[in-house]
Amino acid sequence: MSLGFPWGLLALGALAPLVAAYFLRRKQKPVVVSALFLWRTPRPRAEAGPRLERFTREASLLLEVLAVVAAALFLADARWGEREQARHLVLVVDGSLSLSARGPDGVSGVERVRAEAARRVEEARATRVTVLVSGGVPRVLAGPEAEPSRALAALESFRALGADHDVAPTLRWAEELAGPGQRVHFLTDAPPGPGVAVPDAVRWTALGAPRDNVGLVSAWRRDEGATATVTLRVARWGTLPEETEVRVVARPGPGAVEGTERRERVRLPEEGAATLRFTFEGAGDVEVSLPPDALPEDGVVRLPPAAERPLRVAWAEGLEAPVRSALERFFSVVPGVEVGPGEGALVVGPRGSEAGVTVGALGAVRTFVGPFFAEKGHPLLDDVQLGGVRWAAGAQAPPGRPLMTAGEVVLVSEEEGRVHLNVDLSRSNVQRTSAWPVLLGNVVREARRAREGFTRRQFPLGEPLAVVTRAGARYTLRGPESERLLIGAGALSLPAPESPGRYTLVREGEPVDAVEVLPLDARESDLRGRGAGDRPAAEAHNNDAGRAASEGRERWPLWVLLAALLADFFLTRRVEAA
């Protein structure tokens, strides 16, 4: 049996006056009668003050005692067996990377969190435990309302590898799961900073320690042919030595016999970061590591090959010779471009065709030397300088939204991803100026961005994943710990992954593209602001038994109370009638 409100047992104090009333006589006034035979059951009465007398109504007393005990058990919220009161404990664990840092004693913050969580479960005598992990997208680690052993076992396999984030959404979710008036336990590695609003129901416990640290701020790899270029940025926080050693190992790639290892000592500034660049030939995976310190996780990264998938360009029928000649000269020198028909090719054709890029002039042709008016900030017009350009355009405007005009004539327009160039190259000099390769370079860049797959090969921790999908296909994102369905088509921005590793875009069961999420976050690598402390919850939220009010009290004590009162009533009435 368990008691949800032990103070209700104070009602048992009513037993003392009840028993005393049965053993003490009441003081009554004397009554003068002519004869006792007129009384059916003559009883001697006390003529003076109260005194003890022999107890004669045991059954009635026992029934009334039973009624008092039943009332006390109801007030104390007594429960039996499986109906015992569920004591629900809600724990929130910080999922940030800094929680993996080691303290001066060599114990990581995650290990301290596990020990503290086990102690809180034991203190609260919890029968149900819910464990949430804070992050950009909060998640349930155990529960809701799991058995304590299962919740603590889930914490044993927990790894804190997330980016810096706002914990407020997770704490609000935990308050809803705990219920009104109940307490939430938040375990992290730093006290709340100035200006951080901590809910009244949250007990904020910091288990960290300030440490100096050296870590990677960013890592980037780019492959062009057989050449891989790796760019690194290394920073330090605190009073550590100004120099550190960077070790880079390039595993052998396809056709390579052996790998390459390089070590370089780098001087670290007090503010900012030092930049290093390495070049390898025929490299497979490149592994970068720093000497172990308080947070080893931010000093080790793995960079797989990051070659850009070639962009295929195809010609449509009807292109004029000057146009095709100018386009071929440009695409012949652009790296990562293959000319020829194929799936997903960028088709270039004449005006009026269904090509992705149309070039040509329709209607009466006029030549403009300016002024040219361009839509500021549009990516297709980045760095396009039109000084000294002679642009011949047709009077018939191309379809879509105008991007560049001369007077009332539209020179460049965009229509649902298609680009239209209203230009007659036989009467223009734009193809012989710097504006031509820059404009076409912007077209190629936007075509790459619109191609199926990830827009980049490496993403830092905490950054949303930018990916492009085709309409009508079923896509899933396969990560180190889970796989989820993608909703939508076209350019999508996926929530930042909760853990680093390799993520694969899968279409209809077939891998399409992959990206590497690196465990790098400068805000998490700075451990100088970590520390220990305990901010208690408000007094109104100091209850960990989160189900007492919601489940209600047991009804059986009330039935016992009612039965005892009815039995005493009929017993007393029968005696008086006799």
XYZ file of C-alpha atoms in Angstrom:
578
model
C 0.000 0.000 0.000
C 1.187 3.555 -0.743
C -0.060 6.901 0.561
C -0.284 9.823 -1.797
C -0.972 12.346 0.978
C 0.285 10.990 4.337
C -0.954 14.077 6.176
C -4.459 12.690 5.745
C -3.707 10.140 8.487
C -4.084 12.969 10.991
C -7.803 12.250 10.766
C -7.140 9.170 12.927
C -6.919 11.597 15.839
C -10.730 11.481 15.923
C -10.479 7.985 17.459
C -9.447 9.395 20.843
C -12.633 11.419 21.569
C -14.756 8.652 20.040
C -13.446 5.980 22.424
C -13.556 8.380 25.354
C -17.255 9.050 24.665
C -17.991 5.338 25.039
C -16.140 4.949 28.344
C -17.248 8.141 30.088
C -20.736 8.731 31.520
C -22.515 11.910 30.836
C -23.660 14.159 33.707
C -27.493 14.251 33.743
C -30.162 15.913 35.887
C -31.961 13.701 38.460
C -35.457 12.526 37.410
C -38.063 11.622 40.083
C -40.518 8.828 39.154
C -43.261 7.063 41.134
C -42.177 3.534 40.280
C -39.546 1.779 38.182
C -41.969 -0.759 36.725
C -43.123 1.952 34.352
C -39.733 1.747 32.572
C -39.214 -1.126 30.133
C -35.477 -1.371 30.671
C -34.557 0.483 33.791
C -30.941 1.619 33.826
C -29.038 3.225 36.632
C -28.056 6.789 35.741
C -25.213 8.864 37.033
C -26.489 11.386 39.552
C -23.258 13.393 39.652
C -20.266 14.159 37.350
C -18.896 11.802 34.662
C -17.029 8.647 35.700
C -15.844 5.440 34.037
C -18.255 2.630 33.605
C -18.211 -0.819 32.045
C -18.232 -0.789 28.195
C -21.421 -2.336 26.821
C -21.692 -1.424 23.063
C -18.644 -3.050 21.404
C -20.186 -3.612 17.946
C -21.265 0.018 17.520
C -17.840 1.283 18.605
C -16.027 -1.021 16.170
C -18.210 0.151 13.275
C -17.585 3.811 14.102
C -13.818 3.185 14.431
C -13.910 1.503 11.004
C -15.670 4.566 9.594
C -12.975 6.917 10.986
C -10.171 4.704 9.629
C -11.821 4.592 6.179
C -12.160 8.384 6.134
C -8.481 8.779 7.092
C -7.364 6.371 4.346
C -9.381 8.309 1.779
C -7.818 11.605 2.863
C -4.351 9.996 2.766
C -5.014 8.696 -0.796
C -4.250 5.064 -0.008
C -3.627 2.703 -2.947
C -3.001 -1.039 -3.214
C -0.875 -3.134 -5.614
C -0.999 -1.999 -9.225
C -3.310 0.791 -8.195
C -0.572 2.454 -6.200
C -0.070 6.115 -7.021
C 2.232 6.641 -10.031
C 5.075 9.002 -9.164
C 6.056 10.590 -12.473
C 9.488 12.233 -12.753
C 10.340 14.371 -15.800
C 14.033 14.856 -16.615
C 15.461 17.096 -19.344
C 19.056 16.459 -20.423
C 21.070 19.034 -22.351
C 22.012 17.593 -25.753
C 24.787 20.115 -26.466
C 28.270 18.990 -27.463
C 29.861 20.777 -24.491
C 28.235 18.271 -22.113
C 30.765 15.716 -23.387
C 33.687 17.800 -22.045
C 35.858 16.230 -19.347
C 36.292 17.948 -16.012
C 39.559 18.280 -14.095
C 38.926 14.806 -12.627
C 38.566 13.251 -16.077
C 34.815 12.625 -15.680
C 32.657 13.896 -18.527
C 29.494 15.916 -18.055
C 27.419 13.080 -19.525
C 28.661 10.708 -16.804
C 27.757 13.251 -14.119
C 24.286 13.615 -15.635
C 23.737 9.849 -15.517
C 24.721 9.670 -11.849
C 22.580 12.683 -10.917
C 19.570 11.338 -12.829
C 19.790 8.005 -10.971
C 19.941 9.865 -7.660
C 16.885 11.992 -8.510
C 14.867 8.914 -9.490
C 15.726 7.250 -6.172
C 14.968 10.362 -4.115
C 11.556 10.841 -5.735
C 10.728 7.101 -5.480
C 9.523 7.504 -9.068
C 7.472 4.740 -10.628
C 7.469 6.392 -14.069
C 10.229 8.463 -15.680
C 10.245 10.606 -18.829
C 13.602 11.733 -20.236
C 13.756 14.483 -22.878
C 16.866 15.656 -24.744
C 17.026 19.348 -25.596
C 18.125 20.424 -29.049
C 17.104 22.312 -32.143
C 14.366 19.675 -32.371
C 13.600 18.275 -28.867
C 13.274 14.503 -28.709
C 12.157 11.825 -26.254
C 14.992 9.627 -25.008
C 12.829 7.485 -22.705
C 9.071 7.376 -22.254
C 6.764 9.078 -21.977
C 6.361 7.506 -18.516
C 8.809 4.647 -18.939
C 9.906 2.323 -16.158
C 12.810 3.805 -14.168
C 15.152 0.985 -15.144
C 14.444 1.513 -18.852
C 14.875 5.282 -18.572
C 18.240 4.960 -16.819
C 19.334 2.343 -19.354
C 18.509 4.780 -22.182
C 20.695 7.381 -20.478
C 23.610 4.927 -20.474
C 23.641 4.958 -24.282
C 23.052 8.713 -24.584
C 25.710 10.844 -26.298
C 25.694 14.648 -26.207
C 26.772 15.789 -29.683
C 24.282 18.547 -30.531
C 24.873 22.170 -31.501
C 24.209 25.220 -29.364
C 20.456 25.803 -29.087
C 17.641 27.391 -27.112
C 16.351 25.075 -24.357
C 13.081 26.977 -23.774
C 10.947 24.863 -26.190
C 12.128 21.640 -24.529
C 11.401 22.970 -21.031
C 7.888 24.046 -22.052
C 7.251 20.600 -23.486
C 8.519 19.017 -20.257
C 6.139 21.192 -18.198
C 3.202 19.889 -20.235
C 4.277 16.278 -19.687
C 4.809 16.791 -15.948
C 1.411 18.358 -15.367
C 0.301 21.459 -13.468
C 2.103 22.121 -10.212
C 4.791 19.483 -10.867
C 8.534 19.969 -11.030
C 10.852 19.483 -14.034
C 14.548 18.624 -13.596
C 16.965 20.112 -16.158
C 20.514 18.711 -16.120
C 23.142 20.695 -18.026
C 26.741 21.926 -17.708
C 26.284 25.687 -17.183
C 24.139 27.904 -14.933
C 21.488 30.019 -16.685
C 23.050 33.089 -18.240
C 21.917 36.655 -17.656
C 18.618 37.364 -19.294
C 17.631 33.683 -19.530
C 14.032 33.227 -18.331
C 13.829 29.947 -16.414
C 10.251 28.671 -15.849
C 9.143 28.447 -12.211
C 8.579 24.698 -12.496
C 12.169 23.964 -13.599
C 14.956 22.963 -11.247
C 18.090 23.961 -13.202
C 21.132 21.894 -12.187
C 24.543 22.651 -13.729
C 27.184 19.902 -13.489
C 30.021 21.360 -15.580
C 33.357 23.019 -14.894
C 35.214 25.840 -16.709
C 38.006 24.467 -18.922
C 40.500 25.697 -21.510
C 40.160 24.114 -24.930
C 41.565 23.954 -28.477
C 39.267 22.888 -31.298
C 38.478 23.017 -34.973
C 36.192 25.868 -35.951
C 35.621 24.671 -39.520
C 36.838 22.036 -41.958
C 36.264 22.068 -45.687
C 37.275 19.757 -48.525
C 37.002 20.315 -52.254
C 37.964 17.840 -54.977
C 38.835 18.859 -58.521
C 39.814 15.837 -60.536
C 42.406 13.865 -58.532
C 43.373 16.853 -56.374
C 41.797 17.268 -52.939
C 42.160 20.575 -51.100
C 41.458 20.604 -47.336
C 41.025 23.928 -45.529
C 41.016 24.029 -41.703
C 40.494 26.743 -39.097
C 41.776 26.105 -35.543
C 41.091 28.261 -32.463
C 41.871 28.207 -28.758
C 39.885 29.365 -25.744
C 41.700 30.110 -22.501
C 45.350 30.173 -21.441
C 46.580 27.083 -23.258
C 49.944 27.161 -25.110
C 49.946 29.308 -28.218
C 50.995 26.433 -30.469
C 49.438 23.079 -31.253
C 50.045 20.279 -33.714
C 47.597 19.391 -36.471
C 47.727 15.856 -37.877
C 46.148 15.172 -41.270
C 45.993 11.659 -42.724
C 44.802 11.094 -46.302
C 43.718 7.505 -46.827
C 44.438 6.026 -50.270
C 41.755 6.708 -52.822
C 40.851 4.817 -56.018
C 44.017 3.892 -57.888
C 46.332 5.060 -55.078
C 48.827 2.651 -53.531
C 49.230 4.293 -50.123
C 48.029 7.274 -48.178
C 49.745 10.419 -46.968
C 50.280 11.772 -43.462
C 51.210 15.344 -42.628
C 51.872 17.090 -39.326
C 52.086 20.823 -38.931
C 52.526 23.038 -35.916
C 50.337 26.102 -35.945
C 50.425 29.252 -33.837
C 47.013 30.135 -32.408
C 45.998 33.785 -31.895
C 44.252 34.986 -28.751
C 41.215 35.995 -30.779
C 40.040 34.464 -34.027
C 41.408 31.316 -35.617
C 44.435 30.125 -37.575
C 43.860 28.853 -41.134
C 45.675 25.895 -42.693
C 45.442 24.408 -46.176
C 46.588 20.970 -47.378
C 46.589 19.471 -50.864
C 46.562 15.736 -51.634
C 46.593 13.717 -54.839
C 44.403 10.633 -55.234
C 43.114 10.842 -51.658
C 40.216 8.906 -50.198
C 38.906 9.868 -46.757
C 40.927 12.588 -45.015
C 41.138 12.386 -41.210
C 42.057 15.482 -39.191
C 42.966 15.321 -35.492
C 44.269 17.596 -32.737
C 45.950 16.534 -29.484
C 43.351 15.311 -26.912
C 42.094 17.949 -24.490
C 38.986 18.731 -22.435
C 36.685 18.212 -25.441
C 38.227 15.660 -27.849
C 35.091 15.536 -30.005
C 35.755 18.955 -31.592
C 39.309 18.010 -32.520
C 38.567 15.045 -34.789
C 36.823 15.164 -38.181
C 36.594 12.873 -41.185
C 36.234 14.353 -44.659
C 35.150 11.945 -47.423
C 35.721 12.803 -51.091
C 33.675 15.867 -52.031
C 33.842 15.985 -55.814
C 31.153 18.062 -57.463
C 28.821 16.012 -59.610
C 29.252 17.199 -63.204
C 26.585 19.420 -64.678
C 25.435 18.227 -68.074
C 24.541 20.812 -70.755
C 22.649 19.934 -73.951
C 21.768 21.968 -77.030
C 18.238 22.218 -78.398
C 17.469 22.338 -82.105
C 17.322 25.723 -83.767
C 20.195 27.559 -82.064
C 21.800 30.133 -84.327
C 25.476 29.652 -85.150
C 26.754 32.799 -83.360
C 24.816 31.820 -80.216
C 26.050 28.239 -80.187
C 29.629 29.296 -80.850
C 29.593 31.772 -77.937
C 28.050 29.193 -75.590
C 30.487 26.435 -76.582
C 33.484 28.705 -75.942
C 32.229 29.391 -72.433
C 31.238 25.846 -71.412
C 34.465 24.367 -72.777
C 36.476 26.080 -70.005
C 34.017 25.710 -67.106
C 35.133 22.934 -64.702
C 32.596 20.259 -63.846
C 30.498 20.725 -66.990
C 29.893 17.999 -69.577
C 28.316 18.852 -72.926
C 25.896 16.296 -74.348
C 22.373 14.971 -73.870
C 21.533 13.036 -70.705
C 19.224 12.791 -67.714
C 18.874 16.044 -65.827
C 20.786 18.051 -68.444
C 20.503 21.839 -68.622
C 19.045 22.399 -72.095
C 19.931 25.619 -73.948
C 17.750 26.519 -76.928
C 16.339 29.354 -79.052
C 13.549 31.714 -78.021
C 10.152 30.012 -78.086
C 11.511 26.554 -77.183
C 10.907 24.646 -73.942
C 14.606 24.763 -73.010
C 15.749 25.711 -69.510
C 17.794 28.600 -70.957
C 16.661 30.394 -74.113
C 18.821 32.831 -76.089
C 17.597 34.946 -79.010
C 15.591 37.983 -80.050
C 12.074 38.118 -81.501
C 10.493 41.117 -83.165
C 12.121 44.329 -84.264
C 15.683 44.476 -82.912
C 17.016 47.594 -81.189
C 20.482 48.193 -79.784
C 20.955 49.651 -76.296
C 24.081 51.058 -74.721
C 22.385 51.966 -71.467
C 21.156 52.805 -69.024
C 20.421 49.238 -67.926
C 18.168 48.596 -64.916
C 18.752 45.326 -63.017
C 16.947 43.786 -60.027
C 19.320 44.205 -57.122
C 20.189 41.157 -55.091
C 19.058 38.565 -57.629
C 21.616 35.727 -57.807
C 21.528 35.580 -61.625
C 22.842 39.149 -61.811
C 25.597 38.907 -59.168
C 28.656 40.944 -60.263
C 27.291 41.470 -63.794
C 28.859 44.770 -64.932
C 27.284 46.283 -68.053
C 29.610 49.235 -68.586
C 30.612 49.483 -72.265
C 28.087 46.804 -73.288
C 26.143 47.139 -76.552
C 23.031 44.944 -76.166
C 20.742 44.257 -79.142
C 17.278 43.022 -78.077
C 13.985 42.201 -79.786
C 10.805 44.154 -79.227
C 8.888 41.013 -78.187
C 9.444 40.629 -74.434
C 10.307 37.177 -73.079
C 7.865 35.579 -70.617
C 8.293 35.606 -66.857
C 9.467 38.154 -64.303
C 11.777 40.856 -65.704
C 15.260 40.873 -64.153
C 17.021 43.394 -66.389
C 15.523 46.039 -68.664
C 16.560 48.903 -70.936
C 13.768 51.427 -71.148
C 10.600 49.393 -71.740
C 12.417 46.413 -73.282
C 13.029 43.328 -71.132
C 16.553 41.961 -71.626
C 16.613 39.102 -69.053
C 13.635 37.377 -67.422
C 12.941 34.340 -65.254
C 9.938 32.024 -65.502
C 9.529 29.119 -62.984
C 13.220 28.290 -63.020
C 13.708 28.972 -66.745
C 15.982 31.832 -67.842
C 15.330 33.870 -70.993
C 18.032 36.086 -72.606
C 16.550 38.556 -75.080
C 19.728 39.198 -77.085
C 20.870 39.110 -80.717
C 24.554 38.167 -80.468
C 25.218 38.989 -84.134
C 24.566 42.682 -83.398
C 25.833 42.806 -79.792
C 29.237 42.863 -78.131
C 28.095 41.463 -74.776
C 29.690 38.073 -75.588
C 33.089 39.802 -75.853
C 32.870 41.543 -72.451
C 33.255 40.297 -68.887
C 29.493 40.471 -68.379
C 28.951 37.401 -70.598
C 30.986 34.784 -68.642
C 29.797 36.226 -65.343
C 26.148 36.012 -66.380
C 26.511 32.466 -67.708
C 28.503 31.508 -64.603
C 25.596 32.626 -62.460
C 23.252 30.548 -64.634
C 25.468 27.473 -64.118
C 25.654 28.072 -60.364
C 21.885 28.317 -60.028
C 21.481 25.207 -62.194
C 23.779 23.312 -59.819
C 21.727 24.498 -56.865
C 18.518 23.321 -58.524
C 19.980 19.884 -59.243
C 18.746 16.894 -57.243
C 20.763 16.308 -54.074
C 22.535 18.357 -51.420
C 23.806 21.806 -52.306
C 27.081 21.201 -50.393
C 29.217 18.260 -49.348
C 29.949 19.322 -45.743
C 27.718 21.034 -43.195
C 28.712 22.179 -39.702
C 26.717 20.989 -36.723
C 23.525 22.946 -36.151
C 23.092 24.196 -39.732
C 19.950 23.181 -41.676
C 20.519 20.839 -44.615
C 19.737 22.342 -48.020
C 18.558 19.682 -50.480
C 16.692 19.583 -53.799
C 14.163 16.843 -54.623
C 12.096 16.017 -57.666
C 8.324 16.157 -57.741
C 6.499 12.827 -57.699
C 9.310 10.815 -56.068
C 9.536 9.422 -52.536
C 12.619 10.573 -50.644
C 14.040 9.620 -47.254
C 17.011 10.957 -45.297
C 19.101 8.163 -43.828
C 21.324 9.199 -40.910
C 23.588 7.540 -38.355
C 20.723 6.878 -35.928
C 17.461 7.115 -37.860
C 15.713 7.417 -41.208
C 12.865 9.811 -41.938
C 10.578 10.645 -44.819
C 10.960 13.975 -46.619
C 7.826 15.953 -47.398
C 7.793 18.395 -50.298
C 9.501 18.864 -53.645
C 12.059 21.271 -55.028
C 14.456 23.196 -52.800
C 13.964 22.063 -49.186
C 15.565 23.237 -45.960
C 15.698 20.328 -43.537
C 16.067 20.808 -39.764
C 19.633 20.652 -38.524
C 20.660 17.062 -37.662
C 20.972 16.294 -33.968
C 24.223 14.345 -34.310
C 27.212 14.462 -36.666
C 27.917 11.793 -39.245
C 27.086 10.854 -42.807
C 23.558 11.507 -44.116
C 22.327 9.931 -47.347
C 19.496 11.115 -49.587
C 17.563 8.061 -50.800
C 15.056 8.136 -53.691
C 12.755 5.127 -54.070
C 15.220 3.007 -52.112
C 18.294 4.064 -54.132
C 21.001 6.392 -52.738
C 21.179 9.659 -54.683
C 23.576 11.887 -52.753
C 25.352 12.098 -49.397
C 26.602 14.814 -47.070
C 28.899 14.882 -44.030
C 27.780 16.715 -40.873
C 30.860 17.725 -38.863
C 30.908 17.959 -35.017
C 32.076 21.574 -35.071
C 30.458 24.490 -33.222
C 32.622 27.321 -31.894
C 30.037 28.222 -29.224
C 30.123 24.693 -27.829
C 33.918 24.497 -27.977
C 34.245 27.534 -25.700
C 34.130 25.902 -22.248
C 35.156 28.922 -20.195
C 31.570 29.745 -19.207
C 30.695 26.255 -17.940
C 30.233 25.659 -14.227
C 28.248 24.038 -11.422
C 25.171 25.230 -9.559
C 21.608 24.384 -8.576
C 18.680 26.736 -9.078
C 15.639 25.232 -7.314
C 12.129 25.378 -8.666
C 9.529 27.664 -7.129
C 7.875 26.498 -3.910
C 4.599 25.908 -5.719
C 6.318 23.343 -7.959
C 8.153 21.177 -5.444
C 6.090 18.040 -5.951
C 7.538 15.160 -7.981
C 4.449 12.900 -7.703
C 3.026 13.986 -10.974
C -0.074 11.778 -11.142
C -1.800 12.263 -7.795
C -4.124 15.012 -8.955
C -4.726 13.713 -12.453
C -5.598 10.110 -11.567
C -7.876 10.952 -8.589
C -8.241 9.152 -5.267
C -9.297 5.577 -4.716
C -13.029 5.184 -4.032
C -13.001 2.030 -1.891
C -12.431 3.901 1.445
C -15.611 5.880 0.782
C -17.603 2.684 0.259
C -16.199 1.259 3.496
C -17.100 4.481 5.316
C -20.670 4.413 3.983
C -21.128 0.724 4.825
C -19.853 1.224 8.395
C -22.179 4.184 9.003
C -25.213 2.342 7.650
C -24.419 -0.776 9.706
C -24.021 1.328 12.877
C -27.305 3.108 12.155
C -29.300 -0.134 11.810
C -27.550 -1.713 14.816
C -28.304 1.258 17.069
C -31.920 1.455 15.904
C -32.460 -2.259 16.554
C -31.132 -1.962 20.099
C -33.361 1.025 20.850
C -36.358 -0.772 19.402
C -35.658 -3.797 21.607
